[in-house]
Tab-separated table of C-alpha atoms and ligand atoms in Angstrom:
chain	number	residue	atom	x	y	z
A	1	MET	CA	128.350	42.539	65.347
A	2	PHE	CA	129.210	46.228	65.055
A	3	ARG	CA	125.528	47.092	64.647
A	4	VAL	CA	124.592	45.074	67.714
A	5	LEU	CA	127.251	46.794	69.780
A	6	LEU	CA	126.201	50.200	68.488
A	7	SER	CA	122.571	49.676	69.394
A	8	PHE	CA	123.641	48.351	72.801
A	9	PHE	CA	125.559	51.565	73.535
A	10	LEU	CA	122.780	53.725	72.172
A	11	VAL	CA	120.288	52.091	74.496
A	12	LEU	CA	122.738	52.476	77.392
A	13	ALA	CA	123.265	56.152	76.611
A	14	TRP	CA	119.512	56.603	76.617
A	15	ILE	CA	118.928	54.846	79.934
A	16	LEU	CA	121.895	56.120	81.962
A	17	PRO	CA	120.979	59.814	82.290
A	18	GLY	CA	117.703	58.746	83.886
A	19	GLN	CA	119.515	56.586	86.408
A	20	ALA	CA	122.704	58.343	87.382
A	21	GLY	CA	123.309	62.035	87.932
A	22	PRO	CA	121.386	64.430	90.151
A	23	ILE	CA	117.613	64.914	90.149
A	24	LYS	CA	116.933	68.328	88.641
A	25	LEU	CA	113.957	70.333	89.851
A	26	SER	CA	112.779	73.624	88.356
A	27	TYR	CA	111.453	76.251	90.807
A	28	ALA	CA	109.362	79.104	89.385
A	29	ASN	CA	108.734	82.414	91.112
A	30	PHE	CA	106.833	85.520	89.972
A	31	PRO	CA	108.564	88.609	91.472
A	32	PRO	CA	112.108	89.893	90.774
A	33	ALA	CA	115.122	88.163	92.331
A	34	SER	CA	115.700	90.963	94.874
A	35	THR	CA	112.401	90.340	96.681
A	36	PHE	CA	111.808	88.161	99.749
A	37	PRO	CA	109.961	85.295	97.982
A	38	CYS	CA	113.056	84.859	95.804
A	39	VAL	CA	115.525	85.257	98.682
A	40	GLN	CA	113.730	82.401	100.477
A	41	MET	CA	113.752	80.407	97.207
A	42	GLU	CA	117.573	80.666	96.975
A	43	ARG	CA	117.911	79.663	100.622
A	44	TYR	CA	115.630	76.672	100.002
A	45	LYS	CA	117.695	75.639	96.970
A	46	GLN	CA	120.933	75.825	98.963
A	47	GLU	CA	119.563	73.851	101.907
A	48	VAL	CA	118.071	71.119	99.726
A	49	GLU	CA	121.248	70.736	97.669
A	50	LYS	CA	123.356	70.616	100.832
A	51	ARG	CA	121.102	68.215	102.751
A	52	THR	CA	120.668	65.816	99.817
A	53	LYS	CA	124.450	66.009	99.284
A	54	GLY	CA	124.012	67.012	95.668
A	55	LYS	CA	121.490	64.288	94.875
A	56	VAL	CA	119.009	67.065	94.056
A	57	ILE	CA	119.741	70.215	92.084
A	58	ILE	CA	117.215	73.042	92.018
A	59	GLU	CA	117.180	75.471	89.104
A	60	THR	CA	115.515	78.720	90.119
A	61	TYR	CA	113.490	80.963	87.789
A	62	PRO	CA	112.707	84.339	89.407
A	63	GLY	CA	110.854	87.243	87.768
A	64	SER	CA	108.109	85.219	86.005
A	65	THR	CA	110.688	83.705	83.609
A	66	LEU	CA	109.060	80.267	83.866
A	67	LEU	CA	105.581	80.937	85.320
A	68	GLY	CA	103.818	84.194	86.258
A	69	ALA	CA	101.778	85.012	89.361
A	70	LYS	CA	98.405	84.176	87.847
A	71	ASN	CA	99.339	80.851	86.228
A	72	MET	CA	101.676	79.598	88.967
A	73	PHE	CA	99.257	77.103	90.525
A	74	ARG	CA	97.933	75.791	87.200
A	75	GLY	CA	101.442	75.614	85.781
A	76	VAL	CA	102.789	73.494	88.629
A	77	ILE	CA	99.759	71.181	88.487
A	78	ALA	CA	100.352	70.795	84.721
A	79	GLY	CA	104.070	70.155	85.259
A	80	GLN	CA	105.402	73.264	83.460
A	81	ALA	CA	107.504	73.800	86.576
A	82	ASP	CA	108.300	71.227	89.283
A	83	ILE	CA	108.000	73.786	92.102
A	84	GLY	CA	106.233	77.149	92.221
A	85	CYS	CA	105.669	79.966	94.693
A	86	LEU	CA	102.166	81.465	94.808
A	87	VAL	CA	100.135	84.002	96.782
A	88	MET	CA	96.696	82.805	97.882
A	89	SER	CA	95.348	86.393	97.788
A	90	TYR	CA	95.879	86.633	94.021
A	91	GLN	CA	93.179	84.065	93.223
A	92	PRO	CA	90.031	84.892	95.217
A	93	GLY	CA	87.864	81.844	95.849
A	94	VAL	CA	90.550	79.258	95.087
A	95	PHE	CA	91.912	78.967	98.654
A	96	PRO	CA	88.893	79.215	100.986
A	97	LEU	CA	90.695	77.771	104.033
A	98	THR	CA	94.241	79.182	104.006
A	99	THR	CA	93.000	82.711	103.207
A	100	VAL	CA	92.091	82.748	106.904
A	101	ALA	CA	95.681	83.982	107.257
A	102	GLU	CA	94.927	87.212	105.355
A	103	LEU	CA	92.198	88.302	107.752
A	104	PRO	CA	92.830	91.395	109.921
A	105	VAL	CA	93.430	89.420	113.135
A	106	GLY	CA	96.267	91.671	114.297
A	107	PHE	CA	99.443	89.793	113.376
A	108	LYS	CA	102.446	91.846	114.407
A	109	SER	CA	105.171	89.889	112.616
A	110	ALA	CA	105.758	87.691	109.582
A	111	LYS	CA	107.356	85.126	111.871
A	112	VAL	CA	104.237	84.524	113.935
A	113	ALA	CA	101.893	84.710	110.923
A	114	SER	CA	104.048	82.243	108.952
A	115	LEU	CA	104.095	79.677	111.766
A	116	VAL	CA	100.349	80.044	112.336
A	117	LEU	CA	99.657	79.535	108.620
A	118	TRP	CA	101.897	76.444	108.521
A	119	ASP	CA	100.254	74.925	111.607
A	120	ILE	CA	96.743	75.591	110.267
A	121	PHE	CA	97.694	73.969	106.964
A	122	GLN	CA	99.130	70.923	108.725
A	123	LYS	CA	96.139	70.492	110.987
A	124	TYR	CA	93.392	70.837	108.371
A	125	GLN	CA	95.175	69.482	105.242
A	126	PRO	CA	92.792	71.537	103.075
A	127	GLN	CA	91.282	70.138	99.902
A	128	GLU	CA	92.321	73.321	98.025
A	129	PHE	CA	95.911	71.990	97.866
A	130	ALA	CA	95.006	68.356	97.112
A	131	LYS	CA	96.415	68.480	93.573
A	132	VAL	CA	99.946	69.433	94.697
A	133	LYS	CA	102.506	68.654	97.383
A	134	VAL	CA	102.899	71.684	99.664
A	135	LEU	CA	106.583	72.184	100.544
A	136	THR	CA	106.294	75.246	102.780
A	137	MET	CA	104.143	78.281	103.527
A	138	PHE	CA	104.933	81.743	104.858
A	139	THR	CA	103.520	85.257	104.862
A	140	SER	CA	104.612	88.828	104.236
A	141	ALA	CA	104.835	91.161	107.235
A	142	PRO	CA	101.708	93.181	108.155
A	143	SER	CA	100.699	95.586	105.381
A	144	ASN	CA	101.278	99.304	105.472
A	145	LEU	CA	100.492	102.112	103.050
A	146	MET	CA	103.178	103.559	100.778
A	147	THR	CA	101.877	106.554	98.879
A	148	LYS	CA	102.745	109.410	96.525
A	149	SER	CA	100.993	111.945	98.740
A	150	PRO	CA	100.802	111.644	102.537
A	151	VAL	CA	97.968	109.678	104.165
A	152	LYS	CA	97.712	111.126	107.674
A	153	GLY	CA	94.056	110.244	108.068
A	154	LEU	CA	91.275	108.390	106.284
A	155	SER	CA	90.156	111.508	104.414
A	156	ASP	CA	93.515	111.480	102.569
A	157	LEU	CA	92.742	107.956	101.334
A	158	LYS	CA	89.365	108.880	99.841
A	159	GLY	CA	89.270	107.838	96.169
A	160	MET	CA	93.019	107.134	96.064
A	161	THR	CA	94.047	104.286	93.729
A	162	VAL	CA	95.987	101.804	95.861
A	163	ARG	CA	97.511	98.548	94.579
A	164	ALA	CA	96.297	95.753	96.847
A	165	SER	CA	95.082	92.186	96.259
A	166	GLY	CA	92.656	89.872	98.041
A	167	ALA	CA	91.740	90.930	101.580
A	168	ALA	CA	94.081	93.933	101.270
A	169	GLY	CA	92.001	95.161	98.321
A	170	LYS	CA	88.832	94.835	100.364
A	171	ILE	CA	90.471	96.826	103.184
A	172	VAL	CA	91.300	99.663	100.779
A	173	GLU	CA	87.706	99.638	99.542
A	174	ILE	CA	86.168	99.609	103.025
A	175	LEU	CA	88.336	102.585	103.993
A	176	GLY	CA	87.223	104.647	100.994
A	177	GLY	CA	90.128	104.084	98.613
A	178	SER	CA	90.013	102.538	95.160
A	179	PRO	CA	91.832	99.181	95.028
A	180	VAL	CA	93.890	98.131	92.000
A	181	ALA	CA	94.255	94.325	92.166
A	182	LEU	CA	97.554	93.386	90.575
A	183	PRO	CA	100.205	90.861	91.579
A	184	MET	CA	103.461	92.335	92.878
A	185	SER	CA	105.207	91.458	89.600
A	186	GLU	CA	103.003	93.979	87.741
A	187	THR	CA	103.124	96.648	90.432
A	188	PRO	CA	106.315	98.561	89.517
A	189	GLU	CA	104.828	99.442	86.123
A	190	ALA	CA	101.477	100.442	87.651
A	191	ILE	CA	103.226	102.763	90.106
A	192	GLN	CA	105.546	104.259	87.489
A	193	LYS	CA	102.650	104.912	85.093
A	194	GLY	CA	100.505	106.341	87.879
A	195	VAL	CA	97.772	103.684	87.479
A	196	ALA	CA	98.096	103.356	91.247
A	197	LYS	CA	99.107	106.225	93.558
A	198	GLY	CA	99.868	103.944	96.424
A	199	LEU	CA	100.563	100.443	97.599
A	200	LEU	CA	99.339	98.310	100.494
A	201	THR	CA	101.875	95.635	101.412
A	202	SER	CA	104.890	95.148	103.667
A	203	PHE	CA	107.524	97.900	103.814
A	204	GLU	CA	110.543	95.894	102.563
A	205	VAL	CA	109.564	96.574	98.917
A	206	LEU	CA	110.621	100.198	99.464
A	207	LYS	CA	114.147	98.885	99.041
A	208	ASP	CA	113.784	95.600	97.151
A	209	LEU	CA	111.746	97.160	94.324
A	210	ASN	CA	112.926	100.715	95.041
A	211	PHE	CA	109.363	101.967	95.577
A	212	ALA	CA	110.778	104.597	97.961
A	213	ALA	CA	111.825	106.521	94.838
A	214	TYR	CA	108.163	106.887	93.814
A	215	LEU	CA	106.275	106.608	97.093
A	216	PRO	CA	108.006	108.737	99.743
A	217	TYR	CA	105.203	108.554	102.347
A	218	GLY	CA	104.206	105.690	104.607
A	219	THR	CA	101.305	105.078	106.953
A	220	GLN	CA	101.870	102.455	109.632
A	221	THR	CA	98.614	100.495	109.617
A	222	ASP	CA	99.716	96.861	110.197
A	223	PHE	CA	96.510	95.632	108.527
A	224	GLN	CA	96.845	92.041	107.237
A	225	VAL	CA	99.502	89.744	105.797
A	226	TYR	CA	99.649	88.081	102.377
A	227	PRO	CA	99.784	84.239	102.615
A	228	PHE	CA	102.178	82.321	100.315
A	229	ALA	CA	102.509	78.626	99.433
A	230	VAL	CA	105.400	76.794	97.787
A	231	VAL	CA	103.946	73.830	95.907
A	232	MET	CA	105.358	70.895	93.981
A	233	ASN	CA	103.905	68.905	91.085
A	234	LYS	CA	102.377	65.783	92.605
A	235	ASP	CA	103.759	63.231	90.105
A	236	LYS	CA	107.215	64.757	90.535
A	237	TRP	CA	106.873	64.486	94.319
A	238	GLU	CA	105.833	60.863	94.086
A	239	SER	CA	108.795	60.079	91.811
A	240	LEU	CA	111.309	61.238	94.453
A	241	PRO	CA	113.277	58.699	96.521
A	242	ALA	CA	112.303	58.376	100.199
A	243	ASP	CA	115.458	60.040	101.546
A	244	VAL	CA	114.896	63.125	99.378
A	245	LYS	CA	111.247	63.289	100.432
A	246	LYS	CA	112.393	63.213	104.056
A	247	VAL	CA	114.747	66.161	103.531
A	248	LEU	CA	111.922	68.206	101.971
A	249	GLU	CA	109.416	67.212	104.670
A	250	ASP	CA	111.837	68.201	107.412
A	251	LEU	CA	112.464	71.574	105.782
A	252	GLY	CA	108.802	72.710	105.575
A	253	ARG	CA	108.324	74.325	108.978
A	254	GLU	CA	111.938	75.418	109.260
A	255	GLN	CA	111.653	77.306	105.955
A	256	ALA	CA	108.460	79.032	107.136
A	257	LEU	CA	110.245	80.231	110.261
A	258	TRP	CA	113.409	81.236	108.372
A	259	THR	CA	111.422	83.284	105.886
A	260	GLY	CA	109.327	85.024	108.541
A	261	LYS	CA	112.467	85.920	110.466
A	262	TYR	CA	114.262	87.150	107.357
A	263	MET	CA	111.243	89.289	106.443
A	264	ASP	CA	110.913	90.921	109.870
A	265	GLU	CA	114.607	91.769	110.033
A	266	HIS	CA	114.847	92.914	106.427
A	267	ILE	CA	112.052	95.450	106.916
A	268	LYS	CA	114.214	97.419	109.355
A	269	GLU	CA	117.005	97.519	106.800
A	270	ALA	CA	114.625	98.624	104.034
A	271	LEU	CA	113.189	101.417	106.183
A	272	ASP	CA	116.693	102.695	107.006
A	273	TYR	CA	117.433	102.720	103.280
A	274	ALA	CA	114.191	104.543	102.402
A	275	ARG	CA	114.686	107.132	105.145
A	276	SER	CA	118.299	107.922	104.368
A	277	LYS	CA	118.067	107.818	100.576
A	278	TYR	CA	114.580	109.260	99.950
A	279	ASN	CA	113.695	110.927	103.238
A	280	PHE	CA	110.811	108.436	103.604
A	281	GLN	CA	108.339	109.606	106.253
A	282	ILE	CA	105.904	107.486	108.270
A	283	PHE	CA	102.572	108.629	109.681
A	284	THR	CA	100.029	106.864	111.867
A	285	LEU	CA	96.277	107.313	111.748
A	286	PRO	CA	94.723	109.331	114.593
A	287	ALA	CA	93.832	107.108	117.572
A	288	GLU	CA	90.066	107.458	117.088
A	289	GLU	CA	90.378	106.440	113.431
A	290	GLN	CA	92.478	103.406	114.345
A	291	LYS	CA	89.677	102.157	116.576
A	292	MET	CA	87.067	102.868	113.895
A	293	VAL	CA	89.134	101.009	111.287
A	294	GLN	CA	89.428	97.951	113.522
A	295	ASP	CA	85.639	97.860	113.858
A	296	LYS	CA	85.013	98.399	110.152
A	297	LEU	CA	87.363	95.575	109.147
A	298	GLN	CA	85.478	92.998	111.228
A	299	VAL	CA	83.158	92.491	108.257
A	300	LEU	CA	86.050	90.748	106.441
A	301	ILE	CA	86.221	88.125	109.166
A	302	GLU	CA	82.467	87.605	109.013
A	303	SER	CA	82.420	87.240	105.235
A	304	TRP	CA	85.395	84.797	105.286
A	305	LYS	CA	83.465	82.715	107.848
A	306	GLN	CA	80.384	82.665	105.642
A	307	ARG	CA	82.359	81.625	102.548
A	308	ALA	CA	84.244	78.947	104.499
A	309	LYS	CA	81.006	77.567	105.926
A	310	ASP	CA	79.470	77.491	102.451
A	311	LYS	CA	82.380	75.254	101.434
A	312	GLY	CA	81.680	72.971	104.384
A	313	LEU	CA	84.692	74.085	106.419
A	314	PRO	CA	84.646	74.335	110.245
A	315	ALA	CA	85.115	78.111	110.073
A	316	GLU	CA	84.692	78.925	113.766
A	317	GLN	CA	87.154	76.265	114.811
A	318	ILE	CA	89.754	77.318	112.232
A	319	LEU	CA	89.520	80.927	113.327
A	320	GLU	CA	89.724	79.954	116.976
A	321	ASP	CA	92.891	77.970	116.191
A	322	VAL	CA	94.365	81.015	114.431
A	323	TYR	CA	93.857	83.165	117.542
A	324	LYS	CA	95.158	80.429	119.862
A	325	LEU	CA	98.279	79.747	117.786
A	326	LYS	CA	98.962	83.462	117.406
A	327	ALA	CA	98.764	83.922	121.192
A	328	LYS	CA	100.974	80.871	121.734
A	329	TYR	CA	103.767	82.038	119.404
A	330	GLU	CA	103.570	85.604	120.705
A	331	ALA	CA	103.912	84.322	124.276
A	332	MET	CA	106.957	82.332	123.162
A	333	GLY	CA	108.574	85.587	122.111
A	334	TYR	CA	108.301	85.081	118.319
B	1	LIG	C1	105.249	90.493	98.076
B	1	LIG	C2	105.109	89.766	96.885
B	1	LIG	C3	106.167	89.706	96.026
B	1	LIG	C4	107.379	90.323	96.302
B	1	LIG	C5	107.541	91.035	97.483
B	1	LIG	C6	106.477	91.114	98.354
B	1	LIG	N1	106.359	91.735	99.554
B	1	LIG	C7	105.115	91.549	100.037
B	1	LIG	C8	104.400	90.786	99.147
B	1	LIG	C9	103.017	90.368	99.372
B	1	LIG	C10	102.217	90.278	98.143
B	1	LIG	O1	102.018	89.237	97.609
B	1	LIG	C11	101.696	91.484	97.538
B	1	LIG	O2	101.182	91.388	96.418
B	1	LIG	O3	101.758	92.560	98.136
């Protein structure tokens, strides 16, 4: 009798944790906790936990502690993390459709670019994300140069090693610099060791990764944005109850907008910090060079179109939608 009871309780103890108690989800991120992809991750965690009334708990892993930048997508597909945050620009060729968002189409804010990216994703439901559930997407703010020595014109950029990935790397190359393609998580070391003498990304890293201490000069170029996706393991997604799925579905666009807004506002704060603490100085390219740069960068749009067409995507239509959505959100005052 005792043995029967014992095995009964053992079986119960084995079953119960799977039934009761909150659903725990791990969320991996590649850059340090101070950076905007991790700030949005903490906000996402809080909102999900609040809206599911504690039914879901998200455990966050910033700083590549669970998955790094380069194995984020694979790792989430394989189930090493339930959720992961990735940058499409870090894996050339893997995201032929959503890399439309990293083209130099003249985005002026992260808010507009993030909403455009989300809408394009929703409309085209690209095959490149078929193996995961996409929870949200957003972008960095338009990229600017941060450098060890001032870049007041294109001649100053000649041969300069500049950390930039994806389309940003191609921009550096087209303009005569020498791109160093590394994810943001490996950039502080590259800058400190002098492997790269500059950086092409949004200005908020001056504060969040303290790059202002190493790179006291800026050039306002507003080139392109880096597109991000937050993805969930598909089996994990399918295992979630309907009410939890609804909370996550409802949060997708809202999170894109929140993150874009946070990014745009945080940049002002970071620039104030860099100016007052490190006397950070910003230059702009001469007007005639700005025009020339715009013309030279058109080749990126053409080559994206060709690659997209090769993959059977309606490239012209996608690009037209990008311009239309951008104009729409700009007119709405975003
Ligand atoms: C970025 C990535 C990680 C942390 C902060 C960041 N700010 C802008 C980006 C965009 C990006 O992916 C990159 O590599 O510049």
